[in-house]
Coordinates of C-alpha atoms in Angstrom, one line a residue:
X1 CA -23.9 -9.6 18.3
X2 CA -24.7 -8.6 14.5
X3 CA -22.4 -6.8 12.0
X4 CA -18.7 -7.9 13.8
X5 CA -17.2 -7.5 10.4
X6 CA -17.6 -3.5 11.5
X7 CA -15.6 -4.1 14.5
X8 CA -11.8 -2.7 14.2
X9 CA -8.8 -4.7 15.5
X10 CA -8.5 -3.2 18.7
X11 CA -12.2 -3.8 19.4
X12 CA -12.5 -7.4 18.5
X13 CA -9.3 -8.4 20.3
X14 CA -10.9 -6.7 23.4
X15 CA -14.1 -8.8 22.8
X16 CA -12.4 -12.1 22.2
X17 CA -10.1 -11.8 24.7
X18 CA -13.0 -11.1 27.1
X19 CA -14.8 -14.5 25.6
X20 CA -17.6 -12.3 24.0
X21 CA -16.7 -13.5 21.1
X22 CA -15.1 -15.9 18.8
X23 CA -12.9 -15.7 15.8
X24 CA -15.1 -18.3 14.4
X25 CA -18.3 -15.9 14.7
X26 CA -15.5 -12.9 13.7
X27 CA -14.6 -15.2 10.6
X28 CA -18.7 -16.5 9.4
X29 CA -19.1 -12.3 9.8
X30 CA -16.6 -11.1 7.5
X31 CA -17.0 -14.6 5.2
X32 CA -21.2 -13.5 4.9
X33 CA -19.8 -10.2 3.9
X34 CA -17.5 -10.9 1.2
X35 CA -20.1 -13.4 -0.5
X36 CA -22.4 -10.3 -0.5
X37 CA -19.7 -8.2 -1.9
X38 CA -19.0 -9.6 -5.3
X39 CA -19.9 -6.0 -7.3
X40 CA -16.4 -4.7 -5.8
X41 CA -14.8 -7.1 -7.2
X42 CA -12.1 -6.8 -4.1
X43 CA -11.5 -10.7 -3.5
X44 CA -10.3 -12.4 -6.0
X45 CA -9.1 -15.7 -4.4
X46 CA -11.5 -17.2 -1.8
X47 CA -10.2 -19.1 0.8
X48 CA -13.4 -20.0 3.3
X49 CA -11.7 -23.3 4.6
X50 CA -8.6 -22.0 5.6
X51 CA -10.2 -19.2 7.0
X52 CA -12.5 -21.2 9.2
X53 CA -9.2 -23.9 10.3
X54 CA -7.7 -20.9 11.7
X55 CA -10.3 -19.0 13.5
X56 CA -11.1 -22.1 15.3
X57 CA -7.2 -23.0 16.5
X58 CA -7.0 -19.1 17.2
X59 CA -10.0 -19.4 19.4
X60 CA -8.1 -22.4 21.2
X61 CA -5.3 -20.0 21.4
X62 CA -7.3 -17.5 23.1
X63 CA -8.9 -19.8 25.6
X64 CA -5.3 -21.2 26.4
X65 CA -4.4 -17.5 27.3
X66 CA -1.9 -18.0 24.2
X67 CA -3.5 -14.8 22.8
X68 CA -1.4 -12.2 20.4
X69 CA -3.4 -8.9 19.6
X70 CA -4.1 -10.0 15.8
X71 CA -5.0 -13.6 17.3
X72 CA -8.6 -14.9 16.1
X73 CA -8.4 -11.1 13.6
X74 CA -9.9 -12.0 10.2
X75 CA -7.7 -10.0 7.6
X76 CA -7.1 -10.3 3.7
X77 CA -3.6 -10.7 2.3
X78 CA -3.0 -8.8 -1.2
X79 CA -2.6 -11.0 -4.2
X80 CA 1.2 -10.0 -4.2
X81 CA 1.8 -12.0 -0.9
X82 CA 3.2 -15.7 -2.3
X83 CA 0.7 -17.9 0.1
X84 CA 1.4 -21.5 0.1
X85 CA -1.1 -24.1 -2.0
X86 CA -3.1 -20.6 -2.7
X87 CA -3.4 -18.3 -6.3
X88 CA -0.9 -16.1 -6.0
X89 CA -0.9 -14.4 -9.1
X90 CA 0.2 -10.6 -8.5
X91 CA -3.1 -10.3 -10.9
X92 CA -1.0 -11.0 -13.6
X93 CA -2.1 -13.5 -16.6
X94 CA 1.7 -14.5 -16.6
X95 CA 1.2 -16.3 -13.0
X96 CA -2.2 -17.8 -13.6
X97 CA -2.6 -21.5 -12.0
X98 CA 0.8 -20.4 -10.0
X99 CA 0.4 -21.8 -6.4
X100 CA 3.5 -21.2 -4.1
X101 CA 5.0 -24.2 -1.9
X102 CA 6.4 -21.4 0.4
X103 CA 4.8 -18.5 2.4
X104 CA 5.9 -14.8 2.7
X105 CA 7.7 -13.6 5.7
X106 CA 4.9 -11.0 6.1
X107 CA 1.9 -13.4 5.6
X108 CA 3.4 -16.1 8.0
X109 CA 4.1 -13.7 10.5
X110 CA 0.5 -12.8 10.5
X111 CA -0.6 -16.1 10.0
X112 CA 1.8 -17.1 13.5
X113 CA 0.6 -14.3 15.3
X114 CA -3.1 -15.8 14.8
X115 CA -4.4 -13.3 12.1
X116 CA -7.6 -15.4 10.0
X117 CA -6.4 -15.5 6.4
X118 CA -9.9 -14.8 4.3
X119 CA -8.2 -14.7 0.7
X120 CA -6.2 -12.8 -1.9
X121 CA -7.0 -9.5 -2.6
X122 CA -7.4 -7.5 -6.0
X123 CA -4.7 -5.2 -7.2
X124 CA -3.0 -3.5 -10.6
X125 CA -0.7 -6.0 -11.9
X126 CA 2.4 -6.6 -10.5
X127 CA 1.6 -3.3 -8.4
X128 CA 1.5 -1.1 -11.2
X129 CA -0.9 1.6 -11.4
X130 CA -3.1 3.7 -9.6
X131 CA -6.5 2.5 -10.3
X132 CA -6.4 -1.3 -10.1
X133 CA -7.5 -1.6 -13.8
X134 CA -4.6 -2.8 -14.9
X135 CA -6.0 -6.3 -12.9
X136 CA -6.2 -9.2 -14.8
X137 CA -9.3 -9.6 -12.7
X138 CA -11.0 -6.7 -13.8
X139 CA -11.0 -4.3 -11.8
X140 CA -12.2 -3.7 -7.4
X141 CA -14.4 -0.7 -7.3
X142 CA -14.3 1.9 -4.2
X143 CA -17.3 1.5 -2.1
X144 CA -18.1 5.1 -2.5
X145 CA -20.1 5.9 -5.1
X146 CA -20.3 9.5 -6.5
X147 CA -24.0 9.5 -7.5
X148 CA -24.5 6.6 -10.1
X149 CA -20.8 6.9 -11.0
X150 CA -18.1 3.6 -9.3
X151 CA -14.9 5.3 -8.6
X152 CA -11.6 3.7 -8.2
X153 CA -10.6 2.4 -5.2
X154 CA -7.0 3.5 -5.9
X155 CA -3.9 1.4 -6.5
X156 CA -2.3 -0.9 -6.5
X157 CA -3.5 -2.2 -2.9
X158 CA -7.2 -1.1 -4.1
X159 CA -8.6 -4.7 -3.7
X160 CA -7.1 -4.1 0.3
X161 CA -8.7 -0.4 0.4
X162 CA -11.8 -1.5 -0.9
X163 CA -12.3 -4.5 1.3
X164 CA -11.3 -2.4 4.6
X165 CA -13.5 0.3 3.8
X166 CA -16.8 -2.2 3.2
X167 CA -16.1 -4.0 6.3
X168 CA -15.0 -7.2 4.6
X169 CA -12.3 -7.6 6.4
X170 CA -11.3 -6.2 9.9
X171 CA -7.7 -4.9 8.1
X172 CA -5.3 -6.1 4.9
X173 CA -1.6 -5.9 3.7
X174 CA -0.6 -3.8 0.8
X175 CA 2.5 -2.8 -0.2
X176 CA 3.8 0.7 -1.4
X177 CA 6.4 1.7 -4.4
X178 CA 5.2 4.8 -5.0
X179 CA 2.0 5.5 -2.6
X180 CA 0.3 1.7 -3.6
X181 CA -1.1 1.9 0.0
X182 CA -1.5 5.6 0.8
X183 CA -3.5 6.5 -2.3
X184 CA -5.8 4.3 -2.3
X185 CA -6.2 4.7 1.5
X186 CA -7.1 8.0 1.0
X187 CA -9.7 7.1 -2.0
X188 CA -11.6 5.2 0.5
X189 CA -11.2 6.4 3.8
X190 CA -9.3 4.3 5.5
X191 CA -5.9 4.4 7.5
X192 CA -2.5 3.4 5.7
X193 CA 1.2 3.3 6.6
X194 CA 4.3 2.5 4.6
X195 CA 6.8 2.1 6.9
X196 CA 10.7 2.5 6.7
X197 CA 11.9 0.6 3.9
X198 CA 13.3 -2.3 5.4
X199 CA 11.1 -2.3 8.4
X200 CA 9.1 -5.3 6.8
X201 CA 10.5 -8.4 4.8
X202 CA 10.4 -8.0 1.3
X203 CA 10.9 -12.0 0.9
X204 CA 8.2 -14.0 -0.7
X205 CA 6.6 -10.9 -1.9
X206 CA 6.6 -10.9 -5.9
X207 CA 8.8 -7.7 -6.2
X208 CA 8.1 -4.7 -8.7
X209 CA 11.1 -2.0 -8.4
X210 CA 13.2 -3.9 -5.0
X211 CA 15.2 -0.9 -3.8
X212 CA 10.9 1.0 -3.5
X213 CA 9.0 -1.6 -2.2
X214 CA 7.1 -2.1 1.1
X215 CA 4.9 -3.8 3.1
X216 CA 2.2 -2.3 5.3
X217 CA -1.2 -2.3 6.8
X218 CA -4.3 -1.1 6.1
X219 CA -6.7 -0.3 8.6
X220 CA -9.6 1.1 9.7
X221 CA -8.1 3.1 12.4
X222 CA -4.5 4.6 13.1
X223 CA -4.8 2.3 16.5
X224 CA -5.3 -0.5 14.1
X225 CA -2.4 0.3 11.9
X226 CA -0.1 0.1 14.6
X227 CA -1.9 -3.2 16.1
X228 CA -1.2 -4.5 12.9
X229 CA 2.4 -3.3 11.8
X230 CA 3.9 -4.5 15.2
X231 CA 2.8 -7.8 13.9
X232 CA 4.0 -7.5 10.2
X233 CA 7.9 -6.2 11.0
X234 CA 10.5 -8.2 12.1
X235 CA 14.5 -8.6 10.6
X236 CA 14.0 -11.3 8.4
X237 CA 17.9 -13.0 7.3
X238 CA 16.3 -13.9 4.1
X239 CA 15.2 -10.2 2.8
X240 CA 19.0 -8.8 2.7
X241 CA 17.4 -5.4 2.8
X242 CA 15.7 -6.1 6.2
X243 CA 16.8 -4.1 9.3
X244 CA 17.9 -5.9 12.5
X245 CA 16.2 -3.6 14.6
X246 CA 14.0 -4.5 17.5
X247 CA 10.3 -3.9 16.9
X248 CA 8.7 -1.6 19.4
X249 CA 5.3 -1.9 20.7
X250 CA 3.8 1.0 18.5
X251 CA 0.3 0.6 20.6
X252 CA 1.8 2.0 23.5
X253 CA 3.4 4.8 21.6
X254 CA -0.2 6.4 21.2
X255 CA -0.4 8.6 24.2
X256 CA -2.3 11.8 22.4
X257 CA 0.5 14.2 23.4
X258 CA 2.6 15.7 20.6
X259 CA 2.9 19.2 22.1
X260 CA 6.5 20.7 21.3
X261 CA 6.4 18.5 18.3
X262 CA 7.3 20.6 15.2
X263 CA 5.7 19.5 12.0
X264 CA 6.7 20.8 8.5
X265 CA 4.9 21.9 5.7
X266 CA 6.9 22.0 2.6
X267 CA 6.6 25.0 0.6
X268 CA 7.0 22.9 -2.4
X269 CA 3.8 21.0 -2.3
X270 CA 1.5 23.9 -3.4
X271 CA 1.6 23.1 -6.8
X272 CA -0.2 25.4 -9.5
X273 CA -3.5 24.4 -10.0
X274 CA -4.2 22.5 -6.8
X275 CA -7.6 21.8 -5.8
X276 CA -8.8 23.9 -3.7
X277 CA -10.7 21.5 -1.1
X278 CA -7.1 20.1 -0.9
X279 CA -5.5 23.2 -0.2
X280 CA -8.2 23.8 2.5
X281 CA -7.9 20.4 4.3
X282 CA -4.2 20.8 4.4
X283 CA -4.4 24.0 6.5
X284 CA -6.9 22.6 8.1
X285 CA -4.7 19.5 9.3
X286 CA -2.2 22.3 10.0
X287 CA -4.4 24.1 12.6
X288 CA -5.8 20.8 14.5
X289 CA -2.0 19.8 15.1
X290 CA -1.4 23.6 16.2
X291 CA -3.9 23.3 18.8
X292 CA -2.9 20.2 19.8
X293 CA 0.2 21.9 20.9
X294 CA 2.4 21.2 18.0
X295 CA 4.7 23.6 16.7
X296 CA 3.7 24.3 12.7
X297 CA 7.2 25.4 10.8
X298 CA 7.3 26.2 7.0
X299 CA 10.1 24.0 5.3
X300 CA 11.7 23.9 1.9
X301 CA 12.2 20.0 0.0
X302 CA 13.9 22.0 -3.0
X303 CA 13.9 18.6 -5.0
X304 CA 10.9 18.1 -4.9
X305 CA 10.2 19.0 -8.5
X306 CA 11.8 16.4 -9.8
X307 CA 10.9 13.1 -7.7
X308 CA 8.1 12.2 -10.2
X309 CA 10.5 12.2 -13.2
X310 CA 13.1 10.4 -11.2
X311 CA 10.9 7.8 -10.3
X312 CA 9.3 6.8 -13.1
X313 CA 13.1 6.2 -14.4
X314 CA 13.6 3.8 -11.6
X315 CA 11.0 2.2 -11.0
X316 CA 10.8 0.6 -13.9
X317 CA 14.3 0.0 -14.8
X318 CA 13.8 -2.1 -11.6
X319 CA 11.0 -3.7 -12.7
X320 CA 12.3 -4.2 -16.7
X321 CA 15.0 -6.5 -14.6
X322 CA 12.4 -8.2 -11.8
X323 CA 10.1 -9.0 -14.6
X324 CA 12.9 -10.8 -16.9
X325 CA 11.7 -14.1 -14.9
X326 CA 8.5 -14.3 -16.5
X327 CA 9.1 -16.6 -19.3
X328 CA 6.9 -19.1 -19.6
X329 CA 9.4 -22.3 -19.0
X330 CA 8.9 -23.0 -15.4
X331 CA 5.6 -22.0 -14.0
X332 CA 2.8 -20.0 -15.1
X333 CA 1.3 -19.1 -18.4
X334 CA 3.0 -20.4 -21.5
X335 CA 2.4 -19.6 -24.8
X336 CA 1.2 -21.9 -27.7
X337 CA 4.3 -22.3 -30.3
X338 CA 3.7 -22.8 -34.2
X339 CA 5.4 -24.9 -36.1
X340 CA 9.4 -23.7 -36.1
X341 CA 8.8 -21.9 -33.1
X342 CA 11.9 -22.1 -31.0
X343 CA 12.8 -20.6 -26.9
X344 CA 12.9 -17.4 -28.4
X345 CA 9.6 -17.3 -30.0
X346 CA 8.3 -18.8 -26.9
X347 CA 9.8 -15.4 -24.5
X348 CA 8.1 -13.3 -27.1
X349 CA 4.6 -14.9 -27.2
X350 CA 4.6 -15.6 -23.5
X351 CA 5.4 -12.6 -22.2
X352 CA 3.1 -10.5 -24.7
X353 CA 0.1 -12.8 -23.9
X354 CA 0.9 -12.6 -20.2
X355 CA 1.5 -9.0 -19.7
X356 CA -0.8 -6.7 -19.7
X357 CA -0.3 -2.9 -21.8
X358 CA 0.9 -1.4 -18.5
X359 CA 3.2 -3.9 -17.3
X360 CA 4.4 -3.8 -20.7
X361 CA 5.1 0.1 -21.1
X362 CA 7.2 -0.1 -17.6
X363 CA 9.1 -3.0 -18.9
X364 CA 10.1 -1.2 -22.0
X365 CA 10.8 2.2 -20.5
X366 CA 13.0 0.7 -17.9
X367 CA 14.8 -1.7 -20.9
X368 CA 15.6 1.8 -22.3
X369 CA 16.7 3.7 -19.5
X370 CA 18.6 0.7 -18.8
X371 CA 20.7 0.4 -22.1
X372 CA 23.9 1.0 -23.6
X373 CA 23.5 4.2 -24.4
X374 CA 21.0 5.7 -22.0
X375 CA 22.2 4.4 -18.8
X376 CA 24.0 7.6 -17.8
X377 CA 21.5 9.8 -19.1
X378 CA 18.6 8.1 -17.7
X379 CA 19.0 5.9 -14.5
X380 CA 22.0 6.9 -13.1
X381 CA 20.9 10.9 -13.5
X382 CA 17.9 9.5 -11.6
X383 CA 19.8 7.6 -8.8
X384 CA 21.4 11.2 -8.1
X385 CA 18.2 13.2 -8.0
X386 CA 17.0 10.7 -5.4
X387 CA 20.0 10.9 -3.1
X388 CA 19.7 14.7 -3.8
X389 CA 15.7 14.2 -2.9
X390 CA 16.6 12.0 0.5
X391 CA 19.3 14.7 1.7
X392 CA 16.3 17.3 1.4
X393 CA 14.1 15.5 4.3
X394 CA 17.5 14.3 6.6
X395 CA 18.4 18.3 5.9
X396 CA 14.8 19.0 7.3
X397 CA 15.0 16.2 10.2
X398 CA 18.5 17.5 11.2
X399 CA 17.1 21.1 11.8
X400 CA 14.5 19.6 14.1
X401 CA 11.1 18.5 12.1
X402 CA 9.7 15.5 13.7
X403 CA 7.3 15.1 10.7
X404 CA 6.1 16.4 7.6
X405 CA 2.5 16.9 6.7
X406 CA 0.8 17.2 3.3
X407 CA -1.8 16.2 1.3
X408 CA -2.0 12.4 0.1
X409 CA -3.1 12.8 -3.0
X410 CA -4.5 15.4 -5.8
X411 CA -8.0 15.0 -5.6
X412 CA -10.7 12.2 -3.8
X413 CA -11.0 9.2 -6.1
X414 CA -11.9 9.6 -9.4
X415 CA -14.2 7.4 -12.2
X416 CA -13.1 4.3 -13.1
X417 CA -12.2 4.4 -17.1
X418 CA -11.6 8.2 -17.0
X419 CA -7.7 8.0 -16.5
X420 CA -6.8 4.1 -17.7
X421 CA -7.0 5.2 -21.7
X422 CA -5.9 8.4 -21.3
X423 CA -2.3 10.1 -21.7
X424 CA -0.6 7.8 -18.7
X425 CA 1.4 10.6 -17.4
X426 CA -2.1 12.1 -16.0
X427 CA -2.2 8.4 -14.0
X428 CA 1.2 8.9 -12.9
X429 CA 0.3 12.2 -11.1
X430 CA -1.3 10.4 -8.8
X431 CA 1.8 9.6 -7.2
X432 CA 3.1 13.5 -7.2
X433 CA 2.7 13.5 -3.0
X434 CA 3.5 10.2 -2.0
X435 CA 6.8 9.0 -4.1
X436 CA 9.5 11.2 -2.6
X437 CA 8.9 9.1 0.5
X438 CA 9.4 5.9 -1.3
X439 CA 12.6 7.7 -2.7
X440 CA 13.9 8.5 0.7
X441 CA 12.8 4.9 2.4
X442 CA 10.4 7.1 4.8
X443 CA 7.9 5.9 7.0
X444 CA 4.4 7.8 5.8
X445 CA 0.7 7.2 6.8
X446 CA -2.4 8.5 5.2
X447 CA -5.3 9.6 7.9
X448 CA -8.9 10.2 6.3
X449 CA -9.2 13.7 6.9
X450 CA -12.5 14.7 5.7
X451 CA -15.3 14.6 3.3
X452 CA -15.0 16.6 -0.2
X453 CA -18.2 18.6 -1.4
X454 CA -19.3 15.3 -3.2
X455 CA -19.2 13.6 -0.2
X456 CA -15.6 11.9 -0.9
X457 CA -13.0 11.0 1.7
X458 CA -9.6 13.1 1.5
X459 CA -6.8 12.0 3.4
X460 CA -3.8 13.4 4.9
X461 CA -0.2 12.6 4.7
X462 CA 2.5 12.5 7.5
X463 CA 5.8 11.9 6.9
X464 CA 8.2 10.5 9.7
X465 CA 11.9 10.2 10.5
X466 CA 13.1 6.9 9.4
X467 CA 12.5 4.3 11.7
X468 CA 10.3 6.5 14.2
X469 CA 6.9 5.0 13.2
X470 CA 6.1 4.9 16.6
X471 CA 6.1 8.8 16.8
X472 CA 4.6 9.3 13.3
X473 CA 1.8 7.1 14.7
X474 CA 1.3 9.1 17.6
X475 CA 1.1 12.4 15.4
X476 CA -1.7 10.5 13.0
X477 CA -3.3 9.4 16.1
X478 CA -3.5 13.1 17.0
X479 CA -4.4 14.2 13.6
X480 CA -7.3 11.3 13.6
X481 CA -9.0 12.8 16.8
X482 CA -8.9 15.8 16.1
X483 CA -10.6 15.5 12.3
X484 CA -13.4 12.8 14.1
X485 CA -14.2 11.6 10.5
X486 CA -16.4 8.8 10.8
X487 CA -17.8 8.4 7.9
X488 CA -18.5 5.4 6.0
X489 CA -19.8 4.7 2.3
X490 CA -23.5 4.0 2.4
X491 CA -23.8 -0.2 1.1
X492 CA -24.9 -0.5 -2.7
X493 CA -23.6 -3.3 -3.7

């Protein structure tokens, strides 16, 4: 059987299970692919041996009737996963040679459930951006191509997106602060869901803003996603954060009937100067959940205006005090002193060498916000505009909206090095659809919708109730029929 690095989850556990085929052959697929895939620049840590050690006890597993659905499932794990004896660097020069001696809850649970670990994926440094050129490893490319010109994959799980969408691997984690998984999702076609913050461990996961983060899936199909996410969730009594909560079987949650379901669309989101393919996929989305016998309600998120603003204030005020570990004295980079230098000289030169210009410019803005005499002003005004933002969606919830639809992002993926140099707040408005959910600690997918007149993938975002992925997988599932995009990026590289 050629080409099982196209197979999705679903399908390949189907086929091993059956004995048609073997993680191993599932493993050599996706392992022939990624050697062939070097222009994206999506891998960044190799880890062949591993990757063939576990195919081959998952294939005992499966012959022992000892068989998980992501047993013998070759995925990649994002370079922000700490993966013991393996680079994990968060792409980050501050981390380099930095091999863990502990595993994160996520990875391990993947790792116990039988999921084939292929390597570390690419990503913008410690998860900030939205391009994934802020990598110390240069940066993935999207495996669509707009004529001769690479696009970004998104960020900061682009390295994830980019490997899903080229069939590297069958699925990857990512995490989401701000739309890290969405985003990029959408950029390349491909399924992506943050789930409820606290629905997966945050533990061993090199944090960026802790009260925003979240592990997820991406996948090649919603079916996938929710293969997958059963997997990755669990309470974990390390991750304080982490909801005891049993974890349902999401799978069976995807019966195809949402009728009586009432979806909102947020008055707010039609922004001035939206793209108009957007603005047409969005109503389209809106009339495929009509007719499948949803109820379509027009809903106000009067806050909306100010979630970007509010973010950018916490986010990295969080991160100004995550990142105050990086010194150079323990592990990773450390800077060359001169003569006279003393532990101060060696925070300075470190942490200069070792981050990189946007890392930097979210550590100072959150210093700022975070000082003496701007801590009112700033972060704290903030923290209120997000509660204020969070009682807009349990105000929408309470009045009976079982989810939320809108547009993942702005526009399809755009060139790489036509953002990264220019005025950063035009970066940042990539985020303008995706970070209220981060705000709220929502559960939200991104669906490829369709194809833009360049022949780019748009995607579509639902928003759930916390802690009902199950039913906002359903919905996406609905939303995924109904659009039937297929489509796939034609290989070049």
């Amino acid at each position: 059987m050629s080409d099982l690095n196209k197979l999705t989850i679903a399908e390949a556990r189907d086929l091993l299970r059956a004995g048609d085929v073997t993680s191993v052959a599932l493993t050599e697929a996706c392992l022939a692919a990624i050697e062939g895939a070097g222009k994206l620049n999506a891998f960044v840590h190799h880890t062949p041996d591993i990757a063939l050690e576990r195919s081959k006890a998952a294939d005992a597993r499966i012959e022992a009737g000892d068989a998980p659905a992501m047993c013998g499932i070759p995925v990649g794990i994002k370079d922000l996963f700490c993966t013991v004896g393996v680079p994990s660097q968060a792409a980050s020069r501050i981390l380099e040679g930095f091999k863990p001696e502990y595993e994160s809850t996520v990875s391990a649970q993947l790792r116990d459930s039988g999921a084939v670990m292929l390597g570390k994926l690419n990503m913008d440094e410690f998860a900030m951006g939205s391009s994934n050129e802020s990598s110390v490893y240069g940066n993935a490319v999207n495996p669509w191509k707009d004529g001769a010109r690479e696009l970004t994959p998104g960020g900061s799980s682009g390295g994830s997106a980019a490997a899903v969408a080229a069939d590297l691997c069958l699925a990857a984690t990512g995490t989401d602060t701000g739309g890290s998984i969405r985003q990029p999702a959408a950029f390349t076609g491909t399924v992506g869901i943050k789930p409820t913050y606290g629905r997966c461990s945050r533990w061993g996961i090199v944090a960026f803003a802790s009260s925003l983060d979240q592990a997820g899936p991406m996948t090649k199909t919603v079916r996938d996603a929710a293969i997958m996410l059963e997997a990755m969730c669990g309470h974990d009594p390390k991750d304080s954060t982490s909801a005891d909560l049993p974890v349902p079987d999401f799978e069976s949650m995807l019966t195809g009937d949402i009728r009586g379901q009432k979806i909102g669309i947020p008055r707010e989101y039609r922004m001035d100067g939206m793209n108009a393919e957007i603005v047409a996929l969005w109503d389209k989305g809106a009339e495929m959940l009509r007719d499948a016998g949803a109820e379509i309600v027009d809903i106000s998120l009067p806050h909306t205006k100010y979630a970007l603003p509010a973010y950018y204030v916490i986010a990295p005020a969080e991160a100004s005090s995550n990142l105050a570990r990086y010194d150079g004295v323990r592990y990773g980079h450390r800077a060359k002193l001169g003569p006279g230098d003393g532990i101060t000289q060696l925070y300075e030169k470190t942490r200069a060498e070792g981050f990189g210009p946007e890392v930097q410019r979210r550590v100072m803005i959150g210093t700022y916000v975070l000082s003496a005499g701007f801590y009112d002003a700033y972060y704290n005004r903030a923290r209120k505009v997000r509660t204020l933002i969070k009682r807009d969606f349990e105000q929408a919830f309470a009045a009976g909206i079982d989810a939320i639809l809108t547009p993942a992002t702005p526009s399809s993926a755009f060139g790489l090095g036509e953002m990264a140099e220019a005025d950063p707040v035009q970066m940042y408005l990539n985020d303008v659809f995706t970070v209220t959910v981060n705000l709220a600690g929502l559960p939200g997918i991104s669906v490829p919708a369709g194809l833009d007149a360049k022949g780019l993938p748009l995607g579509l975002q639902l928003i759930g109730r916390p802690w009902e992925e199950g039913a906002l997988l359903r919905t996406a599932h609905v939303l995924e029929s109904a659009t039937g995009f297929v489509s796939k990026p034609s290989k070049w590289w």
